[in-house]
Amino acid sequence: MINPDVSLEQQISVIQQTITTSGMLKEMSYTLSKLYDVELLHRQALKLRTYIEDALYPYIALQDCLVVDMERIEDTPIIYNTITQKVYENGQWSKQDLDLHGKLLIYVKSSPPMPAATEQINNGF
């Protein structure tokens, strides 16, 4: 999943950097060319997918919001991610269909994370 409100190029760059630095391509290549183990290759691909999802998390988290039911304003707001369509309750995210009609969505974070190269430049490295 990607955040449609953030530059696609920036998110693709994060994905490419994650793939490159993970070392998984070398492992997967070895598994495919030397071991011929499709089950291991599948597990490695899932592991790489987890690395990519973790790297993209800051972009997905930009869509975390508080959902306030305007008809029941006294109720505690729900923490919801509009991309994943998951609700945060009891310390974990769970898939839940929410009717957002008549709800106020309050977003906490407003700017995407800086790419690593830009961050290093801004920090004087």
mmCIF file of C-alpha atoms in Angstrom:
data_model
loop_
_atom_site.group_PDB
_atom_site.id
_atom_site.type_symbol
_atom_site.label_atom_id
_atom_site.label_comp_id
_atom_site.label_asym_id
_atom_site.label_seq_id
_atom_site.Cartn_x
_atom_site.Cartn_y
_atom_site.Cartn_z
ATOM 1 C CA MET A 1 0.000 0.000 0.000
ATOM 2 C CA ILE A 2 1.117 3.502 -0.731
ATOM 3 C CA ASN A 3 -0.102 6.892 0.401
ATOM 4 C CA PRO A 4 -1.794 8.654 -2.531
ATOM 5 C CA ASP A 5 -1.108 12.047 -0.924
ATOM 6 C CA VAL A 6 2.680 11.609 -0.991
ATOM 7 C CA SER A 7 4.912 11.604 -4.054
ATOM 8 C CA LEU A 8 4.916 8.192 -5.735
ATOM 9 C CA GLU A 9 8.569 8.725 -6.676
ATOM 10 C CA GLN A 10 9.515 9.260 -3.037
ATOM 11 C CA GLN A 11 7.763 6.059 -1.954
ATOM 12 C CA ILE A 12 9.252 4.067 -4.847
ATOM 13 C CA SER A 13 12.678 5.338 -3.821
ATOM 14 C CA VAL A 14 12.075 4.040 -0.277
ATOM 15 C CA ILE A 15 11.024 0.660 -1.677
ATOM 16 C CA GLN A 16 14.090 0.447 -3.920
ATOM 17 C CA GLN A 17 16.421 1.459 -1.090
ATOM 18 C CA THR A 18 14.845 -1.162 1.189
ATOM 19 C CA ILE A 19 15.263 -3.890 -1.413
ATOM 20 C CA THR A 20 18.870 -2.888 -2.034
ATOM 21 C CA THR A 21 19.906 -2.627 1.615
ATOM 22 C CA SER A 22 17.985 -5.687 2.845
ATOM 23 C CA GLY A 23 20.342 -8.183 1.214
ATOM 24 C CA MET A 24 17.308 -10.272 0.345
ATOM 25 C CA LEU A 25 17.901 -10.205 -3.419
ATOM 26 C CA LYS A 26 21.227 -11.989 -2.978
ATOM 27 C CA GLU A 27 19.645 -14.564 -0.662
ATOM 28 C CA MET A 28 16.726 -15.097 -3.017
ATOM 29 C CA SER A 29 19.006 -15.431 -6.026
ATOM 30 C CA TYR A 30 21.070 -18.064 -4.208
ATOM 31 C CA THR A 31 17.935 -19.932 -3.156
ATOM 32 C CA LEU A 32 16.620 -19.945 -6.693
ATOM 33 C CA SER A 33 19.832 -20.757 -8.559
ATOM 34 C CA LYS A 34 21.591 -23.125 -6.135
ATOM 35 C CA LEU A 35 19.004 -24.628 -3.802
ATOM 36 C CA TYR A 36 15.985 -24.717 -6.112
ATOM 37 C CA ASP A 37 13.826 -24.398 -3.007
ATOM 38 C CA VAL A 38 10.582 -22.683 -3.983
ATOM 39 C CA GLU A 39 9.155 -22.844 -0.453
ATOM 40 C CA LEU A 40 12.227 -21.081 0.963
ATOM 41 C CA LEU A 41 12.056 -18.533 -1.858
ATOM 42 C CA HIS A 42 8.432 -17.841 -0.957
ATOM 43 C CA ARG A 43 9.320 -17.295 2.716
ATOM 44 C CA GLN A 44 12.134 -14.964 1.688
ATOM 45 C CA ALA A 45 9.777 -12.989 -0.565
ATOM 46 C CA LEU A 46 7.353 -12.605 2.346
ATOM 47 C CA LYS A 47 10.218 -11.435 4.560
ATOM 48 C CA LEU A 48 11.194 -8.838 1.945
ATOM 49 C CA ARG A 49 7.574 -7.744 1.742
ATOM 50 C CA THR A 50 7.592 -7.177 5.528
ATOM 51 C CA TYR A 51 10.737 -5.035 5.217
ATOM 52 C CA ILE A 52 9.045 -2.942 2.513
ATOM 53 C CA GLU A 53 5.849 -2.556 4.540
ATOM 54 C CA ASP A 54 7.908 -1.446 7.548
ATOM 55 C CA ALA A 55 9.782 1.086 5.404
ATOM 56 C CA LEU A 56 6.512 2.490 4.016
ATOM 57 C CA TYR A 57 4.836 2.624 7.424
ATOM 58 C CA PRO A 58 5.701 6.304 8.056
ATOM 59 C CA TYR A 59 3.858 7.200 4.830
ATOM 60 C CA ILE A 60 0.845 5.045 5.683
ATOM 61 C CA ALA A 61 0.780 6.450 9.227
ATOM 62 C CA LEU A 62 0.193 9.921 7.776
ATOM 63 C CA GLN A 63 -3.379 8.739 7.218
ATOM 64 C CA ASP A 64 -3.935 7.849 10.885
ATOM 65 C CA CYS A 65 -6.748 10.005 12.190
ATOM 66 C CA LEU A 66 -9.233 10.420 14.983
ATOM 67 C CA VAL A 67 -12.806 9.746 13.899
ATOM 68 C CA VAL A 68 -15.397 11.752 15.806
ATOM 69 C CA ASP A 69 -19.071 10.910 15.449
ATOM 70 C CA MET A 70 -20.703 14.338 15.249
ATOM 71 C CA GLU A 71 -24.046 12.932 16.387
ATOM 72 C CA ARG A 72 -22.433 11.397 19.487
ATOM 73 C CA ILE A 73 -19.772 13.971 20.253
ATOM 74 C CA GLU A 74 -19.420 12.734 23.850
ATOM 75 C CA ASP A 75 -18.071 9.347 22.660
ATOM 76 C CA THR A 76 -14.334 8.781 22.648
ATOM 77 C CA PRO A 77 -12.913 9.240 19.125
ATOM 78 C CA ILE A 78 -11.743 6.163 17.240
ATOM 79 C CA ILE A 79 -8.178 5.931 15.890
ATOM 80 C CA TYR A 80 -8.458 4.919 12.246
ATOM 81 C CA ASN A 81 -6.211 4.640 9.192
ATOM 82 C CA THR A 82 -7.975 5.594 5.975
ATOM 83 C CA ILE A 83 -5.547 3.645 3.755
ATOM 84 C CA THR A 84 -5.519 0.338 5.607
ATOM 85 C CA GLN A 85 -9.103 0.776 6.863
ATOM 86 C CA LYS A 86 -8.012 -0.452 10.274
ATOM 87 C CA VAL A 87 -9.001 0.704 13.745
ATOM 88 C CA TYR A 88 -6.495 0.879 16.592
ATOM 89 C CA GLU A 89 -7.894 -0.681 19.770
ATOM 90 C CA ASN A 90 -6.351 -2.517 22.681
ATOM 91 C CA GLY A 91 -2.824 -1.977 21.384
ATOM 92 C CA GLN A 92 -3.361 -3.429 17.903
ATOM 93 C CA TRP A 93 -4.748 -2.579 14.487
ATOM 94 C CA SER A 94 -7.754 -4.545 13.261
ATOM 95 C CA LYS A 95 -9.679 -4.384 10.001
ATOM 96 C CA GLN A 96 -13.022 -2.689 10.474
ATOM 97 C CA ASP A 97 -15.431 -1.124 8.032
ATOM 98 C CA LEU A 98 -16.410 2.311 9.289
ATOM 99 C CA ASP A 99 -19.166 4.464 7.905
ATOM 100 C CA LEU A 100 -17.432 7.837 7.737
ATOM 101 C CA HIS A 101 -20.589 9.708 6.720
ATOM 102 C CA GLY A 102 -21.265 12.456 9.260
ATOM 103 C CA LYS A 103 -17.922 11.920 10.959
ATOM 104 C CA LEU A 104 -15.157 14.418 11.604
ATOM 105 C CA LEU A 105 -11.691 13.103 10.711
ATOM 106 C CA ILE A 106 -8.804 14.771 12.533
ATOM 107 C CA TYR A 107 -5.350 14.005 11.155
ATOM 108 C CA VAL A 108 -2.441 14.272 13.577
ATOM 109 C CA LYS A 109 0.548 14.177 11.221
ATOM 110 C CA SER A 110 0.682 16.461 8.234
ATOM 111 C CA SER A 111 4.047 16.116 6.496
ATOM 112 C CA PRO A 112 5.721 13.095 4.899
ATOM 113 C CA PRO A 113 9.030 11.824 6.254
ATOM 114 C CA MET A 114 12.139 13.157 4.593
ATOM 115 C CA PRO A 115 14.076 10.785 2.331
ATOM 116 C CA ALA A 116 17.302 9.543 3.944
ATOM 117 C CA ALA A 117 19.570 11.596 1.671
ATOM 118 C CA THR A 118 17.663 14.834 2.366
ATOM 119 C CA GLU A 119 17.610 14.079 6.092
ATOM 120 C CA GLN A 120 21.384 13.624 6.146
ATOM 121 C CA ILE A 121 21.925 16.915 4.304
ATOM 122 C CA ASN A 122 19.608 18.792 6.682
ATOM 123 C CA ASN A 123 21.389 17.293 9.704
ATOM 124 C CA GLY A 124 24.762 18.493 8.411
ATOM 125 C CA PHE A 125 26.194 15.095 7.383
#
